Amino acid sequence: MANSAQRRAQTPGAARDVGGKADRFGRVERAGVDFVPIAARRSTPGNLFRVFVGGNLALSVVIFGWLPISFGLSFWQAVASSAVGLVIGLGLMVPMTLLGTRTGTNNPVSSGAHFGMRGRLLGSTLTLLFAIAYAAIAVWTSGEALVAGAHRLFGTAQNDTAFLIGYAIIAVEVVLIALFGHGTIVALQKVIIPVAGILLCLGVLAYAPGFDPAAPAADYLLGDFWPTWLFAVTISIGGPLSYAPSVGDYTRRISPRRFSDRQVALAASAGIFTGLFATAVFGAFTASTFPVLSESYVADLVAAAPTWYLVPLLVLAVFGGFGQGVINIYASGLDLESIIPRLTRTQTTLITSGIAVVVMYLGVIAADAISSITAMTVVLNAFAGTWVVINGIGFLVARRGRYDPVALQRFGFGLSGGRYWFSRGWNLRAVIPFLVGASAGLLTVQNELYAAPLADVAGGVDISLPVSMIVGGGLYLCALRVWPETGVDDDVPALAEEARR
Protein backbone atom coordinates (compact mmCIF):
# COMPACT_ATOMS: atom_id res chain seq x y z
CA MET A 1 0.00 0.00 0.00
CA ALA A 2 1.35 3.45 -0.91
CA ASN A 3 2.33 5.56 2.06
CA SER A 4 1.19 9.16 2.62
CA ALA A 5 4.19 10.77 0.96
CA GLN A 6 3.84 8.58 -2.13
CA ARG A 7 0.14 9.43 -2.50
CA ARG A 8 0.90 13.12 -2.23
CA ALA A 9 3.66 12.85 -4.86
CA GLN A 10 1.27 11.08 -7.20
CA THR A 11 -1.26 13.91 -6.92
CA PRO A 12 0.67 17.18 -7.15
CA GLY A 13 -1.11 20.15 -5.68
CA ALA A 14 -3.02 17.99 -3.21
CA ALA A 15 -0.49 18.45 -0.43
CA ARG A 16 -1.60 21.97 0.29
CA ASP A 17 -4.46 24.19 -0.75
CA VAL A 18 -3.07 26.17 -3.68
CA GLY A 19 -6.47 27.32 -4.93
CA GLY A 20 -7.58 30.83 -5.60
CA LYS A 21 -8.90 31.55 -2.08
CA ALA A 22 -5.40 31.48 -0.62
CA ASP A 23 -3.93 33.51 -3.49
CA ARG A 24 -5.63 36.86 -2.92
CA PHE A 25 -4.65 40.21 -1.50
CA GLY A 26 -4.45 40.06 2.28
CA ARG A 27 -4.58 36.24 2.40
CA VAL A 28 -1.46 34.31 3.46
CA GLU A 29 -0.42 32.07 0.58
CA ARG A 30 -0.32 28.46 1.75
CA ALA A 31 1.48 27.04 -1.27
CA GLY A 32 5.23 26.69 -1.29
CA VAL A 33 6.94 25.07 -4.24
CA ASP A 34 4.02 22.65 -4.65
CA PHE A 35 2.57 21.96 -8.09
CA VAL A 36 -0.15 24.48 -8.94
CA PRO A 37 -2.96 22.75 -10.91
CA ILE A 38 -4.05 24.55 -14.06
CA ALA A 39 -7.55 25.06 -12.63
CA ALA A 40 -6.02 27.13 -9.81
CA ARG A 41 -3.87 29.32 -12.09
CA ARG A 42 -5.69 32.63 -12.25
CA SER A 43 -2.85 35.04 -12.94
CA THR A 44 -2.23 36.72 -16.30
CA PRO A 45 0.67 37.99 -18.43
CA GLY A 46 -0.47 41.49 -17.41
CA ASN A 47 0.18 40.62 -13.76
CA LEU A 48 3.56 39.23 -14.74
CA PHE A 49 4.45 42.45 -16.54
CA ARG A 50 3.38 44.59 -13.58
CA VAL A 51 5.35 42.53 -11.05
CA PHE A 52 8.62 43.05 -12.89
CA VAL A 53 8.02 46.70 -13.69
CA GLY A 54 6.86 47.65 -10.21
CA GLY A 55 9.44 45.43 -8.54
CA ASN A 56 12.25 47.35 -10.23
CA LEU A 57 11.09 50.91 -9.50
CA ALA A 58 13.31 51.04 -6.44
CA LEU A 59 16.48 52.77 -5.31
CA SER A 60 18.17 49.38 -4.97
CA VAL A 61 17.83 48.97 -8.74
CA VAL A 62 18.54 52.62 -9.55
CA ILE A 63 22.07 52.21 -8.20
CA PHE A 64 22.87 49.90 -11.13
CA GLY A 65 22.49 52.97 -13.34
CA TRP A 66 24.82 54.90 -11.03
CA LEU A 67 27.54 52.25 -11.14
CA PRO A 68 28.68 52.90 -14.77
CA ILE A 69 28.97 56.63 -13.95
CA SER A 70 31.07 55.74 -10.91
CA PHE A 71 33.24 53.62 -13.23
CA GLY A 72 34.12 56.77 -15.21
CA LEU A 73 31.61 56.51 -18.08
CA SER A 74 29.52 59.40 -19.42
CA PHE A 75 25.74 59.43 -19.24
CA TRP A 76 25.19 58.17 -22.79
CA GLN A 77 27.92 55.56 -22.46
CA ALA A 78 26.28 54.33 -19.27
CA VAL A 79 22.83 54.20 -20.89
CA ALA A 80 24.22 52.28 -23.87
CA SER A 81 25.94 49.73 -21.61
CA SER A 82 22.67 49.20 -19.71
CA ALA A 83 20.61 48.71 -22.88
CA VAL A 84 23.08 46.26 -24.46
CA GLY A 85 23.44 44.26 -21.25
CA LEU A 86 19.69 44.00 -20.72
CA VAL A 87 19.05 42.78 -24.26
CA ILE A 88 21.75 40.11 -23.96
CA GLY A 89 20.53 39.00 -20.55
CA LEU A 90 16.91 38.78 -21.66
CA GLY A 91 17.88 36.80 -24.75
CA LEU A 92 19.57 34.23 -22.53
CA MET A 93 16.69 33.84 -20.09
CA VAL A 94 13.69 33.56 -22.45
CA PRO A 95 13.41 29.75 -22.00
CA MET A 96 13.32 30.31 -18.24
CA THR A 97 10.10 32.32 -18.59
CA LEU A 98 8.33 29.23 -19.95
CA LEU A 99 9.33 26.61 -17.38
CA GLY A 100 6.74 27.56 -14.77
CA THR A 101 3.70 27.27 -17.07
CA ARG A 102 4.76 23.74 -18.02
CA THR A 103 5.81 22.40 -14.63
CA GLY A 104 3.49 24.29 -12.26
CA THR A 105 6.35 24.97 -9.87
CA ASN A 106 9.25 27.39 -9.54
CA ASN A 107 12.34 27.28 -11.77
CA PRO A 108 14.85 25.74 -9.34
CA VAL A 109 12.49 22.79 -8.77
CA SER A 110 11.87 22.59 -12.54
CA SER A 111 15.63 22.46 -13.11
CA GLY A 112 15.55 18.99 -11.55
CA ALA A 113 14.48 17.75 -15.00
CA HIS A 114 17.91 18.81 -16.27
CA PHE A 115 20.20 18.52 -13.24
CA GLY A 116 18.47 15.66 -11.40
CA MET A 117 16.29 15.66 -8.32
CA ARG A 118 19.20 16.39 -6.02
CA GLY A 119 20.99 18.43 -8.65
CA ARG A 120 18.13 20.92 -8.51
CA LEU A 121 19.59 22.09 -5.20
CA LEU A 122 22.29 23.87 -7.23
CA GLY A 123 19.62 26.14 -8.68
CA SER A 124 17.87 26.59 -5.34
CA THR A 125 21.13 27.63 -3.70
CA LEU A 126 21.99 30.00 -6.54
CA THR A 127 18.56 31.64 -6.43
CA LEU A 128 18.77 31.91 -2.67
CA LEU A 129 22.10 33.74 -2.93
CA PHE A 130 20.77 36.12 -5.58
CA ALA A 131 17.58 36.82 -3.64
CA ILE A 132 19.32 37.42 -0.31
CA ALA A 133 21.96 39.67 -1.88
CA TYR A 134 19.46 41.85 -3.76
CA ALA A 135 17.09 41.94 -0.80
CA ALA A 136 19.98 43.19 1.32
CA ILE A 137 20.67 45.96 -1.21
CA ALA A 138 16.98 46.91 -1.19
CA VAL A 139 16.90 47.21 2.60
CA TRP A 140 20.18 49.13 2.64
CA THR A 141 19.30 51.71 -0.03
CA SER A 142 15.75 52.35 1.18
CA GLY A 143 16.81 52.50 4.82
CA GLU A 144 19.67 54.90 4.09
CA ALA A 145 17.39 57.17 2.04
CA LEU A 146 14.86 57.18 4.87
CA VAL A 147 17.44 58.24 7.47
CA ALA A 148 19.28 60.78 5.28
CA GLY A 149 16.01 62.32 4.07
CA ALA A 150 14.60 62.61 7.59
CA HIS A 151 17.87 64.22 8.70
CA ARG A 152 17.56 66.97 6.08
CA LEU A 153 13.85 67.50 6.68
CA PHE A 154 13.57 67.28 10.45
CA GLY A 155 17.16 67.38 11.72
CA THR A 156 16.94 63.86 13.16
CA ALA A 157 20.08 61.92 13.99
CA GLN A 158 22.15 60.33 11.25
CA ASN A 159 24.21 57.86 13.27
CA ASP A 160 24.49 54.08 13.57
CA THR A 161 21.37 53.86 15.75
CA ALA A 162 19.33 55.89 13.26
CA PHE A 163 20.46 53.71 10.37
CA LEU A 164 19.63 50.61 12.39
CA ILE A 165 16.09 51.93 12.88
CA GLY A 166 15.78 52.86 9.20
CA TYR A 167 16.91 49.44 8.05
CA ALA A 168 14.54 47.81 10.53
CA ILE A 169 11.54 49.81 9.24
CA ILE A 170 12.20 48.74 5.65
CA ALA A 171 12.98 45.15 6.63
CA VAL A 172 9.73 44.79 8.57
CA GLU A 173 7.57 46.09 5.71
CA VAL A 174 9.36 43.82 3.23
CA VAL A 175 9.00 40.71 5.38
CA LEU A 176 5.33 41.30 6.21
CA ILE A 177 4.34 41.63 2.55
CA ALA A 178 6.50 38.69 1.48
CA LEU A 179 4.83 36.52 4.12
CA PHE A 180 1.42 37.16 2.55
CA GLY A 181 2.75 35.84 -0.76
CA HIS A 182 1.87 35.94 -4.45
CA GLY A 183 -1.64 37.43 -4.39
CA THR A 184 -0.67 40.38 -2.22
CA ILE A 185 2.56 41.02 -4.13
CA VAL A 186 0.74 41.13 -7.47
CA ALA A 187 -2.03 43.40 -6.14
CA LEU A 188 0.44 45.90 -4.68
CA GLN A 189 2.09 46.46 -8.06
CA LYS A 190 -1.09 48.20 -9.24
CA VAL A 191 -0.32 50.88 -6.65
CA ILE A 192 3.48 50.83 -6.79
CA ILE A 193 3.82 51.37 -10.55
CA PRO A 194 1.87 54.64 -10.86
CA VAL A 195 3.14 56.09 -7.57
CA ALA A 196 6.81 55.16 -8.05
CA GLY A 197 6.62 56.08 -11.75
CA ILE A 198 5.34 59.57 -10.96
CA LEU A 199 7.97 60.02 -8.24
CA LEU A 200 10.78 59.06 -10.63
CA CYS A 201 9.47 61.50 -13.24
CA LEU A 202 9.39 64.24 -10.60
CA GLY A 203 12.97 63.27 -9.79
CA VAL A 204 14.04 64.01 -13.35
CA LEU A 205 12.62 67.52 -12.97
CA ALA A 206 14.21 67.91 -9.54
CA TYR A 207 17.76 67.05 -10.63
CA ALA A 208 17.63 68.39 -14.20
CA PRO A 209 19.29 71.78 -13.45
CA GLY A 210 22.57 70.07 -12.55
CA PHE A 211 22.60 67.50 -15.35
CA ASP A 212 25.91 67.15 -17.21
CA PRO A 213 26.07 64.30 -19.78
CA ALA A 214 29.87 64.47 -20.01
CA ALA A 215 32.05 61.86 -18.38
CA PRO A 216 32.94 62.57 -14.73
CA ALA A 217 36.42 63.83 -13.94
CA ALA A 218 37.69 60.39 -12.93
CA ASP A 219 39.80 57.63 -14.37
CA TYR A 220 38.15 54.61 -15.96
CA LEU A 221 37.68 51.84 -13.43
CA LEU A 222 39.67 49.30 -15.47
CA GLY A 223 42.14 51.78 -16.92
CA ASP A 224 40.65 52.21 -20.40
CA PHE A 225 37.25 52.83 -22.00
CA TRP A 226 36.46 49.47 -23.61
CA PRO A 227 37.34 47.22 -20.66
CA THR A 228 35.33 49.53 -18.39
CA TRP A 229 32.35 49.77 -20.76
CA LEU A 230 32.25 46.00 -21.29
CA PHE A 231 32.47 45.52 -17.53
CA ALA A 232 29.41 47.79 -17.19
CA VAL A 233 27.63 45.66 -19.82
CA THR A 234 28.43 42.55 -17.76
CA ILE A 235 26.94 44.19 -14.67
CA SER A 236 23.79 45.01 -16.66
CA ILE A 237 23.46 41.43 -17.95
CA GLY A 238 23.26 40.36 -14.33
CA GLY A 239 19.90 42.11 -13.93
CA PRO A 240 17.85 39.77 -16.16
CA LEU A 241 19.95 36.76 -15.12
CA SER A 242 19.09 37.41 -11.48
CA TYR A 243 15.41 36.95 -12.36
CA ALA A 244 15.91 33.79 -14.43
CA PRO A 245 15.66 31.50 -11.39
CA SER A 246 12.71 33.35 -9.78
CA VAL A 247 10.51 34.24 -12.78
CA GLY A 248 8.85 30.84 -12.40
CA ASP A 249 7.46 32.00 -9.03
CA TYR A 250 4.95 33.98 -11.09
CA THR A 251 4.67 32.16 -14.44
CA ARG A 252 3.57 28.98 -12.64
CA ARG A 253 0.37 30.86 -11.76
CA ILE A 254 -0.49 31.42 -15.47
CA SER A 255 -2.58 28.86 -17.33
CA PRO A 256 -1.10 27.55 -20.62
CA ARG A 257 -4.66 26.89 -21.77
CA ARG A 258 -5.51 30.59 -21.66
CA PHE A 259 -2.20 32.16 -22.68
CA SER A 260 0.45 31.24 -25.23
CA ASP A 261 4.20 30.88 -24.71
CA ARG A 262 4.72 34.07 -26.71
CA GLN A 263 2.41 36.07 -24.43
CA VAL A 264 4.15 34.81 -21.28
CA ALA A 265 7.69 35.31 -22.59
CA LEU A 266 6.88 38.75 -23.97
CA ALA A 267 5.21 39.92 -20.76
CA ALA A 268 8.12 38.76 -18.58
CA SER A 269 10.79 40.17 -20.91
CA ALA A 270 9.00 43.49 -21.43
CA GLY A 271 8.40 43.90 -17.70
CA ILE A 272 12.00 43.17 -16.77
CA PHE A 273 13.43 45.41 -19.51
CA THR A 274 11.06 48.31 -18.80
CA GLY A 275 11.68 48.24 -15.05
CA LEU A 276 15.45 47.77 -15.23
CA PHE A 277 16.10 50.20 -18.08
CA ALA A 278 13.92 52.99 -16.66
CA THR A 279 15.70 52.83 -13.31
CA ALA A 280 19.14 52.50 -14.94
CA VAL A 281 18.52 55.69 -16.93
CA PHE A 282 17.30 57.46 -13.78
CA GLY A 283 20.38 56.32 -11.85
CA ALA A 284 22.77 57.45 -14.59
CA PHE A 285 20.88 60.74 -15.00
CA THR A 286 20.91 61.65 -11.33
CA ALA A 287 24.53 60.54 -10.88
CA SER A 288 25.43 62.89 -13.74
CA THR A 289 24.08 65.79 -11.68
CA PHE A 290 26.26 65.22 -8.61
CA PRO A 291 29.21 67.65 -8.28
CA VAL A 292 31.33 64.89 -6.74
CA LEU A 293 30.65 61.16 -6.57
CA SER A 294 31.02 59.58 -3.16
CA GLU A 295 30.92 55.90 -2.26
CA SER A 296 27.19 56.14 -1.48
CA TYR A 297 24.73 56.92 -4.26
CA VAL A 298 21.88 57.35 -1.80
CA ALA A 299 23.80 59.89 0.29
CA ASP A 300 24.62 61.90 -2.84
CA LEU A 301 21.02 61.63 -4.06
CA VAL A 302 19.60 63.02 -0.83
CA ALA A 303 22.27 65.74 -0.55
CA ALA A 304 21.65 66.97 -4.10
CA ALA A 305 17.83 66.88 -3.87
CA PRO A 306 15.94 70.18 -3.76
CA THR A 307 13.92 70.55 -0.56
CA TRP A 308 10.59 70.06 -2.30
CA TYR A 309 11.67 66.61 -3.54
CA LEU A 310 12.71 65.22 -0.14
CA VAL A 311 9.24 64.00 0.82
CA PRO A 312 8.70 62.27 -2.58
CA LEU A 313 12.14 60.71 -2.14
CA LEU A 314 11.16 59.29 1.23
CA VAL A 315 7.98 57.86 -0.27
CA LEU A 316 10.03 56.35 -3.11
CA ALA A 317 12.33 54.74 -0.54
CA VAL A 318 9.39 53.07 1.20
CA PHE A 319 7.72 51.95 -2.03
CA GLY A 320 11.02 50.62 -3.30
CA GLY A 321 11.06 48.28 -0.36
CA PHE A 322 7.54 47.15 -1.28
CA GLY A 323 8.73 46.27 -4.78
CA GLN A 324 12.27 44.97 -5.10
CA GLY A 325 12.77 43.85 -1.52
CA VAL A 326 9.53 41.86 -1.41
CA ILE A 327 10.19 40.06 -4.71
CA ASN A 328 13.56 38.87 -3.46
CA ILE A 329 12.49 37.89 0.04
CA TYR A 330 9.51 35.99 -1.39
CA ALA A 331 11.82 34.18 -3.82
CA SER A 332 14.35 33.41 -1.10
CA GLY A 333 11.65 31.83 1.08
CA LEU A 334 10.53 29.55 -1.76
CA ASP A 335 14.11 28.57 -2.56
CA LEU A 336 15.03 27.70 1.00
CA GLU A 337 11.84 25.64 1.22
CA SER A 338 12.91 23.68 -1.85
CA ILE A 339 16.23 22.97 -0.11
CA ILE A 340 14.60 22.06 3.25
CA PRO A 341 11.14 20.71 2.30
CA ARG A 342 10.08 20.01 5.88
CA LEU A 343 9.90 23.76 6.58
CA THR A 344 6.95 25.86 5.44
CA ARG A 345 7.27 28.90 3.18
CA THR A 346 6.46 31.16 6.14
CA GLN A 347 9.28 29.70 8.21
CA THR A 348 11.85 29.86 5.41
CA THR A 349 10.87 33.46 4.58
CA LEU A 350 11.59 34.52 8.15
CA ILE A 351 14.94 32.72 8.10
CA THR A 352 16.10 34.23 4.82
CA SER A 353 14.96 37.69 5.95
CA GLY A 354 17.32 37.50 8.90
CA ILE A 355 20.17 36.34 6.67
CA ALA A 356 19.52 39.22 4.25
CA VAL A 357 19.90 41.77 7.06
CA VAL A 358 23.22 40.21 8.13
CA VAL A 359 24.46 40.23 4.53
CA MET A 360 23.49 43.89 4.24
CA TYR A 361 25.59 44.86 7.25
CA LEU A 362 28.56 42.87 6.00
CA GLY A 363 28.32 44.48 2.57
CA VAL A 364 28.01 48.03 3.88
CA ILE A 365 30.29 47.87 6.91
CA ALA A 366 32.98 45.36 5.91
CA ALA A 367 33.52 46.90 2.45
CA ASP A 368 32.47 49.99 0.54
CA ALA A 369 29.21 49.89 -1.41
CA ILE A 370 30.60 50.08 -4.96
CA SER A 371 33.06 47.23 -4.47
CA SER A 372 30.52 45.06 -2.64
CA ILE A 373 27.84 45.39 -5.32
CA THR A 374 30.10 44.95 -8.35
CA ALA A 375 31.98 42.00 -6.86
CA MET A 376 28.74 40.27 -5.86
CA THR A 377 27.18 40.78 -9.30
CA VAL A 378 30.17 39.57 -11.30
CA VAL A 379 30.83 36.49 -9.17
CA LEU A 380 27.16 35.44 -9.12
CA ASN A 381 26.98 35.99 -12.89
CA ALA A 382 29.61 33.31 -13.43
CA PHE A 383 27.30 30.79 -11.75
CA ALA A 384 24.01 32.18 -13.06
CA GLY A 385 25.16 32.36 -16.68
CA THR A 386 26.15 28.70 -16.73
CA TRP A 387 22.99 27.59 -14.93
CA VAL A 388 20.71 29.58 -17.22
CA VAL A 389 22.39 28.34 -20.41
CA ILE A 390 22.25 24.70 -19.32
CA ASN A 391 18.57 25.04 -18.39
CA GLY A 392 17.86 26.74 -21.70
CA ILE A 393 19.56 23.94 -23.63
CA GLY A 394 17.76 21.40 -21.47
CA PHE A 395 14.43 23.06 -22.25
CA LEU A 396 15.03 23.30 -26.01
CA VAL A 397 17.13 20.20 -26.72
CA ALA A 398 16.91 17.59 -23.95
CA ARG A 399 13.29 18.02 -22.81
CA ARG A 400 11.94 19.82 -25.91
CA GLY A 401 9.54 21.73 -23.65
CA ARG A 402 7.94 18.59 -22.15
CA TYR A 403 8.02 17.89 -18.42
CA ASP A 404 6.51 15.49 -15.91
CA PRO A 405 5.14 17.60 -13.01
CA VAL A 406 4.57 14.48 -10.91
CA ALA A 407 8.19 13.36 -11.03
CA LEU A 408 9.44 16.87 -10.26
CA GLN A 409 7.64 16.86 -6.90
CA ARG A 410 8.93 13.50 -5.63
CA PHE A 411 12.09 14.80 -3.98
CA GLY A 412 10.14 17.39 -1.97
CA PHE A 413 8.17 14.54 -0.40
CA GLY A 414 11.30 12.62 0.56
CA LEU A 415 11.00 10.07 -2.28
CA SER A 416 13.78 8.83 -4.52
CA GLY A 417 13.59 7.36 -8.00
CA GLY A 418 11.50 8.51 -10.92
CA ARG A 419 12.29 9.68 -14.42
CA TYR A 420 14.50 12.57 -13.23
CA TRP A 421 16.48 10.63 -10.64
CA PHE A 422 19.40 9.84 -13.01
CA SER A 423 22.51 8.84 -10.94
CA ARG A 424 21.48 8.97 -7.27
CA GLY A 425 19.58 12.17 -7.91
CA TRP A 426 22.29 13.88 -9.99
CA ASN A 427 22.37 14.23 -13.77
CA LEU A 428 26.11 14.32 -14.31
CA ARG A 429 25.60 15.37 -17.94
CA ALA A 430 24.50 18.77 -16.61
CA VAL A 431 26.12 18.96 -13.17
CA ILE A 432 29.72 18.51 -14.36
CA PRO A 433 29.42 21.12 -17.18
CA PHE A 434 27.88 23.52 -14.66
CA LEU A 435 30.74 23.12 -12.20
CA VAL A 436 33.40 23.32 -14.91
CA GLY A 437 31.76 26.34 -16.58
CA ALA A 438 31.33 28.24 -13.31
CA SER A 439 34.93 27.46 -12.32
CA ALA A 440 36.20 28.68 -15.70
CA GLY A 441 34.26 31.90 -15.21
CA LEU A 442 35.62 32.43 -11.71
CA LEU A 443 39.17 32.04 -13.02
CA THR A 444 38.69 35.11 -15.23
CA VAL A 445 36.81 37.43 -12.83
CA GLN A 446 38.07 41.02 -12.72
CA ASN A 447 36.79 43.55 -10.18
CA GLU A 448 38.01 45.85 -7.41
CA LEU A 449 37.79 43.27 -4.63
CA TYR A 450 39.09 40.24 -6.46
CA ALA A 451 41.30 39.61 -9.49
CA ALA A 452 41.31 35.93 -10.52
CA PRO A 453 44.47 34.12 -11.74
CA LEU A 454 43.43 34.57 -15.40
CA ALA A 455 41.86 38.03 -15.00
CA ASP A 456 44.24 39.59 -17.57
CA VAL A 457 43.76 36.91 -20.22
CA ALA A 458 41.70 39.35 -22.34
CA GLY A 459 43.74 42.46 -21.71
CA GLY A 460 41.86 43.60 -18.62
CA VAL A 461 38.35 42.91 -19.99
CA ASP A 462 36.17 40.86 -17.66
CA ILE A 463 35.14 37.82 -19.71
CA SER A 464 33.97 35.65 -16.82
CA LEU A 465 30.34 35.59 -17.95
CA PRO A 466 30.84 34.57 -21.62
CA VAL A 467 33.52 32.09 -20.60
CA SER A 468 31.26 30.41 -18.05
CA MET A 469 28.35 30.21 -20.51
CA ILE A 470 30.39 28.96 -23.47
CA VAL A 471 32.28 26.36 -21.47
CA GLY A 472 29.27 25.13 -19.47
CA GLY A 473 26.81 25.18 -22.37
CA GLY A 474 29.29 23.64 -24.80
CA LEU A 475 30.15 20.78 -22.46
CA TYR A 476 26.45 20.08 -21.80
CA LEU A 477 25.70 19.89 -25.53
CA CYS A 478 28.63 17.54 -25.99
CA ALA A 479 27.46 15.40 -23.07
CA LEU A 480 23.96 15.11 -24.56
CA ARG A 481 25.46 14.02 -27.87
CA VAL A 482 28.02 11.57 -26.49
CA TRP A 483 25.87 10.29 -23.62
CA PRO A 484 22.22 10.70 -24.71
CA GLU A 485 19.42 10.60 -22.18
CA THR A 486 17.13 7.65 -22.94
CA GLY A 487 13.67 6.79 -21.67
CA VAL A 488 13.25 10.07 -19.80
CA ASP A 489 10.55 11.59 -22.01
CA ASP A 490 8.39 8.54 -22.68
CA ASP A 491 4.68 9.31 -22.11
CA VAL A 492 5.42 12.74 -20.60
CA PRO A 493 2.56 14.48 -22.48
CA ALA A 494 0.01 12.02 -21.09
CA LEU A 495 1.32 12.26 -17.53
CA ALA A 496 1.54 16.04 -17.69
CA GLU A 497 -2.05 16.34 -18.89
CA GLU A 498 -3.22 14.04 -16.10
CA ALA A 499 -1.36 16.15 -13.51
CA ARG A 500 -2.81 19.37 -14.90
CA ARG A 501 -6.35 18.27 -14.17
XYZ file of C-alpha atoms in Angstrom, residues 236-437:
202
model
C 23.790 45.011 -16.659
C 23.459 41.428 -17.947
C 23.257 40.359 -14.333
C 19.898 42.108 -13.934
C 17.847 39.767 -16.163
C 19.955 36.762 -15.116
C 19.094 37.409 -11.479
C 15.405 36.949 -12.365
C 15.910 33.788 -14.433
C 15.657 31.497 -11.394
C 12.715 33.349 -9.784
C 10.505 34.244 -12.779
C 8.848 30.836 -12.397
C 7.457 31.998 -9.030
C 4.951 33.982 -11.093
C 4.666 32.158 -14.438
C 3.570 28.979 -12.644
C 0.372 30.856 -11.761
C -0.486 31.421 -15.468
C -2.584 28.859 -17.330
C -1.100 27.548 -20.619
C -4.662 26.890 -21.766
C -5.506 30.590 -21.662
C -2.204 32.162 -22.675
C 0.451 31.243 -25.230
C 4.197 30.882 -24.708
C 4.717 34.071 -26.710
C 2.412 36.069 -24.426
C 4.149 34.809 -21.284
C 7.693 35.307 -22.594
C 6.884 38.753 -23.972
C 5.210 39.922 -20.757
C 8.118 38.763 -18.584
C 10.795 40.170 -20.909
C 8.999 43.486 -21.434
C 8.397 43.900 -17.703
C 12.002 43.167 -16.769
C 13.425 45.412 -19.509
C 11.063 48.309 -18.799
C 11.683 48.239 -15.055
C 15.446 47.774 -15.231
C 16.096 50.199 -18.085
C 13.920 52.987 -16.660
C 15.695 52.827 -13.313
C 19.140 52.504 -14.939
C 18.517 55.691 -16.927
C 17.299 57.463 -13.779
C 20.378 56.318 -11.855
C 22.768 57.448 -14.594
C 20.883 60.738 -15.000
C 20.913 61.650 -11.332
C 24.533 60.543 -10.876
C 25.434 62.892 -13.740
C 24.083 65.793 -11.676
C 26.265 65.216 -8.607
C 29.209 67.653 -8.275
C 31.327 64.890 -6.744
C 30.648 61.157 -6.574
C 31.024 59.582 -3.158
C 30.917 55.899 -2.260
C 27.194 56.139 -1.477
C 24.729 56.921 -4.262
C 21.877 57.346 -1.798
C 23.801 59.890 0.292
C 24.619 61.898 -2.841
C 21.020 61.630 -4.064
C 19.601 63.023 -0.829
C 22.268 65.735 -0.547
C 21.647 66.974 -4.101
C 17.831 66.877 -3.874
C 15.941 70.177 -3.757
C 13.921 70.547 -0.559
C 10.586 70.057 -2.304
C 11.670 66.607 -3.536
C 12.713 65.217 -0.142
C 9.240 63.998 0.817
C 8.696 62.270 -2.577
C 12.137 60.711 -2.144
C 11.158 59.293 1.235
C 7.984 57.856 -0.265
C 10.029 56.349 -3.105
C 12.333 54.737 -0.545
C 9.388 53.068 1.203
C 7.722 51.955 -2.025
C 11.017 50.620 -3.302
C 11.056 48.280 -0.355
C 7.537 47.151 -1.275
C 8.732 46.268 -4.778
C 12.267 44.974 -5.096
C 12.772 43.846 -1.519
C 9.534 41.864 -1.407
C 10.191 40.057 -4.714
C 13.559 38.869 -3.461
C 12.495 37.892 0.041
C 9.507 35.990 -1.389
C 11.816 34.178 -3.816
C 14.353 33.407 -1.101
C 11.654 31.826 1.079
C 10.534 29.548 -1.758
C 14.108 28.573 -2.558
C 15.027 27.698 1.000
C 11.835 25.643 1.225
C 12.909 23.685 -1.850
C 16.226 22.965 -0.109
C 14.605 22.058 3.247
C 11.138 20.715 2.299
C 10.084 20.005 5.880
C 9.903 23.757 6.575
C 6.948 25.856 5.445
C 7.267 28.896 3.181
C 6.458 31.165 6.137
C 9.279 29.699 8.212
C 11.846 29.860 5.413
C 10.867 33.455 4.579
C 11.586 34.521 8.152
C 14.937 32.718 8.099
C 16.096 34.233 4.823
C 14.963 37.691 5.947
C 17.319 37.496 8.900
C 20.167 36.336 6.672
C 19.524 39.218 4.252
C 19.899 41.767 7.057
C 23.217 40.211 8.132
C 24.457 40.229 4.526
C 23.487 43.894 4.237
C 25.586 44.860 7.251
C 28.565 42.865 5.998
C 28.317 44.478 2.569
C 28.006 48.029 3.876
C 30.293 47.872 6.915
C 32.978 45.361 5.908
C 33.524 46.896 2.446
C 32.467 49.994 0.536
C 29.215 49.889 -1.414
C 30.599 50.075 -4.957
C 33.061 47.231 -4.467
C 30.522 45.061 -2.641
C 27.840 45.393 -5.323
C 30.102 44.953 -8.351
C 31.980 42.001 -6.860
C 28.739 40.271 -5.857
C 27.181 40.776 -9.298
C 30.168 39.569 -11.304
C 30.827 36.492 -9.167
C 27.163 35.442 -9.123
C 26.976 35.988 -12.895
C 29.611 33.306 -13.429
C 27.301 30.789 -11.752
C 24.014 32.185 -13.058
C 25.160 32.364 -16.682
C 26.152 28.704 -16.726
C 22.986 27.589 -14.930
C 20.711 29.578 -17.224
C 22.395 28.339 -20.412
C 22.245 24.704 -19.318
C 18.565 25.045 -18.386
C 17.864 26.744 -21.700
C 19.561 23.941 -23.626
C 17.756 21.404 -21.473
C 14.426 23.061 -22.252
C 15.027 23.301 -26.011
C 17.131 20.203 -26.715
C 16.914 17.592 -23.948
C 13.290 18.018 -22.807
C 11.936 19.824 -25.907
C 9.544 21.728 -23.653
C 7.943 18.592 -22.154
C 8.023 17.891 -18.419
C 6.506 15.488 -15.914
C 5.135 17.596 -13.013
C 4.570 14.481 -10.911
C 8.190 13.360 -11.028
C 9.445 16.867 -10.264
C 7.635 16.859 -6.901
C 8.927 13.501 -5.633
C 12.089 14.801 -3.978
C 10.136 17.392 -1.973
C 8.167 14.545 -0.403
C 11.299 12.616 0.556
C 10.996 10.073 -2.285
C 13.779 8.832 -4.518
C 13.594 7.356 -8.003
C 11.503 8.515 -10.919
C 12.287 9.678 -14.420
C 14.496 12.570 -13.230
C 16.484 10.635 -10.643
C 19.401 9.843 -13.009
C 22.510 8.840 -10.943
C 21.481 8.968 -7.267
C 19.578 12.170 -7.913
C 22.285 13.876 -9.991
C 22.369 14.225 -13.771
C 26.108 14.316 -14.314
C 25.605 15.374 -17.943
C 24.502 18.770 -16.613
C 26.125 18.964 -13.171
C 29.715 18.512 -14.360
C 29.423 21.117 -17.179
C 27.881 23.523 -14.661
C 30.739 23.116 -12.205
C 33.400 23.324 -14.913
C 31.763 26.338 -16.580
